[in-house]
Amino acid sequence: MDQHLLVFVMVAEKQNFSRAAEELHMTQPAVSQYIRALEENIGIRLLERTNKYVQLNKAGEIVYHHAKEILGLYTKMQNLVDDLTNKAKGELKIGASYTFGEYVLPHLLTDLQRQYPEIEPSVTIANTATVAELVTSHQLDIGIIEGGFKDKELMEENFAEDSMVIVVSTHHPLALKEMVTISDLENEIWIVREKGSGTREATEEMFHNLLFTPKKKIVFSSTQPIKEAVEAGLGISLLSKWAVQREIINKDLKILHTKGLPFSRQFSMITKSRFQTKALELFIELLRSCESLTFGRGK
């Protein structure tokens, strides 16, 4: 592995030479020497330094982006070589969109660790667009996303279905109705995810299919605050049944029934390389085994 790139990435992320040195178990002068050598080799300054922090300049941002990709490829190469021993171990970098990452993935990782304790998973939870970008740049081994995602660089496989439902506070007037109308839905404030998320894509698809536009939308960047806002009576939302099952059981939220709902969407896995480590192969097998997502979690 190119130690110069490793040191550079650490300094860029820590924004501090001494903290980077501590993380890398090196002396601060050694870290400075590596950065100086890298800048001389590339032929341009990469970091702007002040007394309090260091910061990437434009050239540094370019080098940082490609350094992360190079280091990711190196790690994957090393893991593939290690797999020749046919033992599942080492790092497994997983990305997941919020619904799957927060409400389903922890249970799968529990199973994975029980069976293969030498696999070391690290998880990044972000919206669908961000997860796909990180898989494309080799910073993640696999991404788990919601809804369709078209990218010729990535291999995509649907592996499970997810039901989307409209939820409301149990104290909301609509909670008293057995069936709600399109007019009821249109006149409500909708609490939605940000653009780029699979849940937002599903919500916009629902608006289109039911032929209405809500009078007002309020945007949140993750599911948990949406549930809190709905429970507080701020508005209503379309969410995965996985995300709200606990609140439904506790009677904090109620599912609204209307024609055309619930509807299903797909959970998909995306990968970039056709070469897979043993750890990744086993994790993919585990994902495929939960096709119906009815393994009784979260009760």
Short mmCIF file of C-alpha atoms in Angstrom, two decimals:
data_model
loop_
_atom_site.label_atom_id
_atom_site.label_comp_id
_atom_site.label_asym_id
_atom_site.label_seq_id
_atom_site.Cartn_x
_atom_site.Cartn_y
_atom_site.Cartn_z
CA MET A 1 0.00 0.00 0.00
CA ASP A 2 1.24 3.51 -0.79
CA GLN A 3 1.99 4.90 2.66
CA HIS A 4 2.11 8.45 1.27
CA LEU A 5 -1.53 8.24 0.16
CA LEU A 6 -2.59 6.61 3.43
CA VAL A 7 -0.98 9.39 5.47
CA PHE A 8 -2.41 12.08 3.20
CA VAL A 9 -5.96 10.72 3.51
CA MET A 10 -5.66 10.55 7.31
CA VAL A 11 -4.40 14.15 7.55
CA ALA A 12 -7.18 15.33 5.24
CA GLU A 13 -9.85 13.59 7.32
CA LYS A 14 -8.47 14.59 10.71
CA GLN A 15 -7.60 18.14 9.47
CA ASN A 16 -4.70 18.04 11.88
CA PHE A 17 -1.15 16.64 11.68
CA SER A 18 -0.88 15.61 15.32
CA ARG A 19 -4.24 13.79 15.37
CA ALA A 20 -3.32 11.99 12.15
CA ALA A 21 0.04 11.00 13.63
CA GLU A 22 -1.67 9.62 16.72
CA GLU A 23 -4.13 7.60 14.61
CA LEU A 24 -1.33 6.19 12.45
CA HIS A 25 1.01 5.54 15.43
CA MET A 26 3.64 7.79 13.88
CA THR A 27 5.49 10.92 14.96
CA GLN A 28 4.24 14.28 13.72
CA PRO A 29 7.55 15.04 11.90
CA ALA A 30 7.22 11.71 10.04
CA VAL A 31 3.68 12.61 8.94
CA SER A 32 4.89 16.03 7.76
CA GLN A 33 7.70 14.37 5.82
CA TYR A 34 5.29 12.02 4.02
CA ILE A 35 3.01 14.95 3.06
CA ARG A 36 5.98 17.01 1.86
CA ALA A 37 7.27 14.10 -0.26
CA LEU A 38 3.83 13.53 -1.79
CA GLU A 39 3.44 17.22 -2.67
CA GLU A 40 6.93 17.26 -4.23
CA ASN A 41 6.18 14.12 -6.22
CA ILE A 42 2.88 15.48 -7.56
CA GLY A 43 4.39 18.92 -8.08
CA ILE A 44 1.82 21.05 -6.29
CA ARG A 45 0.74 21.99 -2.78
CA LEU A 46 -2.23 19.91 -1.59
CA LEU A 47 -2.98 21.32 1.86
CA GLU A 48 -3.53 24.82 3.20
CA ARG A 49 -2.10 25.05 6.71
CA THR A 50 -3.05 27.33 9.60
CA ASN A 51 -2.19 27.25 13.30
CA LYS A 52 -5.48 25.49 14.09
CA TYR A 53 -6.10 23.10 11.19
CA VAL A 54 -5.10 21.93 7.73
CA GLN A 55 -7.52 22.03 4.82
CA LEU A 56 -7.60 20.58 1.31
CA ASN A 57 -7.17 23.03 -1.54
CA LYS A 58 -8.53 22.33 -5.04
CA ALA A 59 -5.63 20.07 -6.01
CA GLY A 60 -5.86 18.34 -2.64
CA GLU A 61 -9.55 17.55 -3.20
CA ILE A 62 -8.70 15.87 -6.51
CA VAL A 63 -5.89 13.81 -4.95
CA TYR A 64 -8.04 12.91 -1.90
CA HIS A 65 -10.89 11.61 -4.08
CA HIS A 66 -8.59 9.38 -6.13
CA ALA A 67 -6.50 8.34 -3.12
CA LYS A 68 -9.65 6.97 -1.43
CA GLU A 69 -10.43 5.00 -4.57
CA ILE A 70 -6.87 3.65 -4.87
CA LEU A 71 -6.74 2.60 -1.21
CA GLY A 72 -10.14 0.95 -1.54
CA LEU A 73 -8.94 -1.07 -4.53
CA TYR A 74 -5.76 -2.06 -2.68
CA THR A 75 -7.76 -3.33 0.30
CA LYS A 76 -10.06 -5.30 -2.00
CA MET A 77 -7.06 -6.81 -3.82
CA GLN A 78 -5.44 -7.86 -0.53
CA ASN A 79 -8.68 -9.42 0.70
CA LEU A 80 -9.08 -11.38 -2.53
CA VAL A 81 -5.54 -12.74 -2.21
CA ASP A 82 -6.15 -13.60 1.45
CA ASP A 83 -9.28 -15.50 0.37
CA LEU A 84 -7.08 -18.09 -1.31
CA THR A 85 -6.85 -19.60 2.17
CA ASN A 86 -10.65 -20.07 1.80
CA LYS A 87 -11.32 -18.53 5.18
CA ALA A 88 -13.93 -15.79 5.56
CA LYS A 89 -12.24 -12.93 7.35
CA GLY A 90 -11.23 -9.31 7.01
CA GLU A 91 -12.98 -6.04 6.33
CA LEU A 92 -16.39 -5.88 4.64
CA LYS A 93 -17.48 -2.34 3.72
CA ILE A 94 -21.27 -2.13 3.48
CA GLY A 95 -23.38 0.83 2.46
CA ALA A 96 -27.12 0.95 3.04
CA SER A 97 -29.92 3.41 2.53
CA TYR A 98 -31.64 4.55 5.69
CA THR A 99 -34.62 2.20 5.91
CA PHE A 100 -32.63 -0.99 5.38
CA GLY A 101 -29.56 0.27 7.22
CA GLU A 102 -31.40 1.34 10.36
CA TYR A 103 -34.15 -1.26 10.65
CA VAL A 104 -33.05 -4.50 8.93
CA LEU A 105 -29.26 -4.57 8.52
CA PRO A 106 -28.39 -4.73 12.27
CA HIS A 107 -30.23 -8.05 12.55
CA LEU A 108 -28.46 -9.50 9.50
CA LEU A 109 -25.07 -8.43 10.83
CA THR A 110 -25.85 -10.18 14.11
CA ASP A 111 -26.34 -13.41 12.14
CA LEU A 112 -23.19 -12.76 10.10
CA GLN A 113 -21.02 -12.19 13.19
CA ARG A 114 -22.42 -15.25 14.91
CA GLN A 115 -21.47 -17.45 11.96
CA TYR A 116 -18.26 -15.71 10.82
CA PRO A 117 -16.71 -13.78 13.72
CA GLU A 118 -13.50 -12.97 11.79
CA ILE A 119 -15.38 -10.84 9.25
CA GLU A 120 -15.11 -7.16 10.23
CA PRO A 121 -18.11 -5.23 8.86
CA SER A 122 -18.10 -1.45 8.65
CA VAL A 123 -21.37 0.28 7.74
CA THR A 124 -22.10 3.56 6.01
CA ILE A 125 -25.74 4.70 6.09
CA ALA A 126 -26.72 7.34 3.54
CA ASN A 127 -29.33 7.98 0.87
CA THR A 128 -29.48 5.86 -2.27
CA ALA A 129 -27.55 8.30 -4.47
CA THR A 130 -24.66 8.61 -2.00
CA VAL A 131 -24.40 4.84 -1.45
CA ALA A 132 -24.26 4.26 -5.22
CA GLU A 133 -21.54 6.89 -5.60
CA LEU A 134 -19.40 5.25 -2.90
CA VAL A 135 -19.78 1.80 -4.49
CA THR A 136 -18.84 3.25 -7.87
CA SER A 137 -15.64 4.75 -6.42
CA HIS A 138 -14.69 1.45 -4.69
CA GLN A 139 -15.08 2.96 -1.22
CA LEU A 140 -17.78 0.37 -0.45
CA ASP A 141 -17.82 -3.34 -1.34
CA ILE A 142 -21.62 -3.46 -1.60
CA GLY A 143 -24.56 -1.10 -1.35
CA ILE A 144 -28.13 -1.87 -0.35
CA ILE A 145 -30.62 0.59 -1.80
CA GLU A 146 -34.35 1.17 -2.07
CA GLY A 147 -36.08 1.45 -5.41
CA GLY A 148 -34.60 1.30 -8.90
CA PHE A 149 -31.18 2.68 -9.71
CA LYS A 150 -29.87 2.70 -13.25
CA ASP A 151 -26.10 2.83 -13.63
CA LYS A 152 -24.22 0.90 -16.31
CA GLU A 153 -21.11 0.75 -14.11
CA LEU A 154 -22.90 -1.11 -11.30
CA MET A 155 -24.38 -4.58 -11.09
CA GLU A 156 -27.81 -4.55 -9.43
CA GLU A 157 -29.85 -7.42 -8.01
CA ASN A 158 -33.26 -7.21 -6.36
CA PHE A 159 -33.38 -9.44 -3.31
CA ALA A 160 -36.43 -8.51 -1.22
CA GLU A 161 -39.72 -6.62 -1.23
CA ASP A 162 -40.74 -3.83 1.10
CA SER A 163 -44.28 -2.53 1.71
CA MET A 164 -44.83 1.24 1.82
CA VAL A 165 -47.66 2.60 3.97
CA ILE A 166 -49.06 6.02 4.89
CA VAL A 167 -48.78 6.70 8.62
CA VAL A 168 -50.38 9.28 10.87
CA SER A 169 -50.45 10.09 14.58
CA THR A 170 -53.07 8.11 16.47
CA HIS A 171 -54.42 11.49 17.64
CA HIS A 172 -54.83 12.84 14.09
CA PRO A 173 -58.43 13.25 12.81
CA LEU A 174 -57.68 10.95 9.85
CA ALA A 175 -56.83 8.15 12.30
CA LEU A 176 -60.56 7.79 12.98
CA LYS A 177 -61.36 6.99 9.33
CA GLU A 178 -61.46 3.41 8.08
CA MET A 179 -60.67 4.62 4.54
CA VAL A 180 -59.26 7.98 3.50
CA THR A 181 -59.86 9.74 0.19
CA ILE A 182 -57.44 11.37 -2.23
CA SER A 183 -58.89 14.71 -1.14
CA ASP A 184 -58.00 13.89 2.48
CA LEU A 185 -54.41 13.14 1.47
CA GLU A 186 -54.07 16.17 -0.78
CA ASN A 187 -55.02 18.59 2.00
CA GLU A 188 -52.47 17.28 4.48
CA ILE A 189 -48.91 18.42 5.17
CA TRP A 190 -46.56 15.68 3.94
CA ILE A 191 -43.34 14.93 5.78
CA VAL A 192 -40.92 13.62 3.15
CA ARG A 193 -37.30 12.56 2.73
CA GLU A 194 -34.75 14.56 0.74
CA LYS A 195 -34.27 14.13 -3.00
CA GLY A 196 -31.90 11.27 -3.76
CA SER A 197 -33.43 8.93 -1.17
CA GLY A 198 -35.35 5.79 -2.14
CA THR A 199 -38.21 6.70 0.20
CA ARG A 200 -38.57 10.11 -1.49
CA GLU A 201 -38.63 8.37 -4.88
CA ALA A 202 -41.40 6.05 -3.64
CA THR A 203 -43.36 9.01 -2.24
CA GLU A 204 -43.19 10.94 -5.52
CA GLU A 205 -44.25 7.78 -7.37
CA MET A 206 -47.27 7.49 -5.07
CA PHE A 207 -48.27 11.14 -5.67
CA HIS A 208 -48.06 10.46 -9.41
CA ASN A 209 -50.01 7.19 -9.28
CA LEU A 210 -52.80 8.62 -7.09
CA LEU A 211 -52.95 11.80 -9.21
CA PHE A 212 -52.56 14.44 -6.50
CA THR A 213 -50.10 17.06 -5.30
CA PRO A 214 -49.96 17.77 -1.55
CA LYS A 215 -50.58 21.34 -0.45
CA LYS A 216 -47.30 21.42 1.48
CA LYS A 217 -44.16 19.31 1.98
CA ILE A 218 -41.64 19.42 4.82
CA VAL A 219 -38.31 17.71 4.16
CA PHE A 220 -36.19 15.71 6.62
CA SER A 221 -32.91 13.96 5.83
CA SER A 222 -33.60 10.71 7.73
CA THR A 223 -36.49 8.51 8.80
CA GLN A 224 -36.35 8.86 12.58
CA PRO A 225 -37.18 12.60 12.72
CA ILE A 226 -39.96 12.00 10.19
CA LYS A 227 -41.55 9.49 12.58
CA GLU A 228 -41.15 11.94 15.45
CA ALA A 229 -42.76 14.73 13.39
CA VAL A 230 -45.70 12.54 12.36
CA GLU A 231 -46.20 11.32 15.91
CA ALA A 232 -46.22 14.97 17.08
CA GLY A 233 -49.02 15.75 14.61
CA LEU A 234 -47.00 17.86 12.17
CA GLY A 235 -48.22 15.91 9.15
CA ILE A 236 -48.41 12.50 7.49
CA SER A 237 -45.83 10.42 5.64
CA LEU A 238 -45.22 7.41 3.42
CA LEU A 239 -42.75 5.04 5.10
CA SER A 240 -41.62 1.44 5.01
CA LYS A 241 -43.55 -0.94 7.26
CA TRP A 242 -40.14 -2.00 8.59
CA ALA A 243 -39.48 1.53 9.78
CA VAL A 244 -42.75 1.92 11.68
CA GLN A 245 -43.54 -1.56 12.99
CA ARG A 246 -42.55 -0.71 16.57
CA GLU A 247 -44.60 2.53 16.57
CA ILE A 248 -47.62 0.68 15.14
CA ILE A 249 -47.37 -2.00 17.84
CA ASN A 250 -47.04 0.68 20.55
CA LYS A 251 -50.00 2.60 19.04
CA ASP A 252 -47.95 5.77 18.54
CA LEU A 253 -48.67 5.73 14.79
CA LYS A 254 -51.50 4.33 12.69
CA ILE A 255 -51.54 3.12 9.08
CA LEU A 256 -54.05 4.89 6.85
CA HIS A 257 -55.93 2.84 4.30
CA THR A 258 -56.74 4.12 0.85
CA LYS A 259 -57.23 2.67 -2.61
CA GLY A 260 -53.92 1.65 -4.20
CA LEU A 261 -51.99 1.24 -0.95
CA PRO A 262 -49.89 -0.28 0.42
CA PHE A 263 -47.62 -0.79 -2.57
CA SER A 264 -44.36 -2.68 -2.82
CA ARG A 265 -40.89 -1.59 -3.80
CA GLN A 266 -37.67 -3.54 -4.10
CA PHE A 267 -34.58 -3.63 -1.94
CA SER A 268 -31.57 -4.05 -4.25
CA MET A 269 -27.90 -4.83 -3.76
CA ILE A 270 -25.35 -3.06 -5.96
CA THR A 271 -21.70 -3.99 -6.54
CA LYS A 272 -18.96 -2.72 -8.84
CA SER A 273 -16.39 -5.50 -9.20
CA ARG A 274 -17.07 -9.03 -10.45
CA PHE A 275 -14.30 -10.23 -8.13
CA GLN A 276 -15.78 -10.83 -4.69
CA THR A 277 -14.07 -11.60 -1.43
CA LYS A 278 -15.22 -14.61 0.57
CA ALA A 279 -16.71 -12.25 3.15
CA LEU A 280 -18.74 -10.44 0.47
CA GLU A 281 -19.93 -13.71 -1.07
CA LEU A 282 -21.23 -14.90 2.30
CA PHE A 283 -22.94 -11.58 3.00
CA ILE A 284 -24.68 -11.69 -0.41
CA GLU A 285 -25.88 -15.22 0.35
CA LEU A 286 -27.29 -13.92 3.65
CA LEU A 287 -29.13 -11.11 1.84
CA ARG A 288 -30.65 -13.55 -0.65
CA SER A 289 -31.83 -15.78 2.19
CA CYS A 290 -34.07 -13.01 3.57
CA GLU A 291 -36.03 -12.65 0.31
CA SER A 292 -39.40 -12.07 1.98
CA LEU A 293 -38.01 -10.17 4.99
CA THR A 294 -40.33 -12.07 7.30
CA PHE A 295 -37.78 -13.36 9.76
CA GLY A 296 -39.65 -11.97 12.74
CA ARG A 297 -37.33 -9.18 13.85
CA GLY A 298 -38.32 -6.06 15.72
CA LYS A 299 -41.30 -7.49 17.57
#
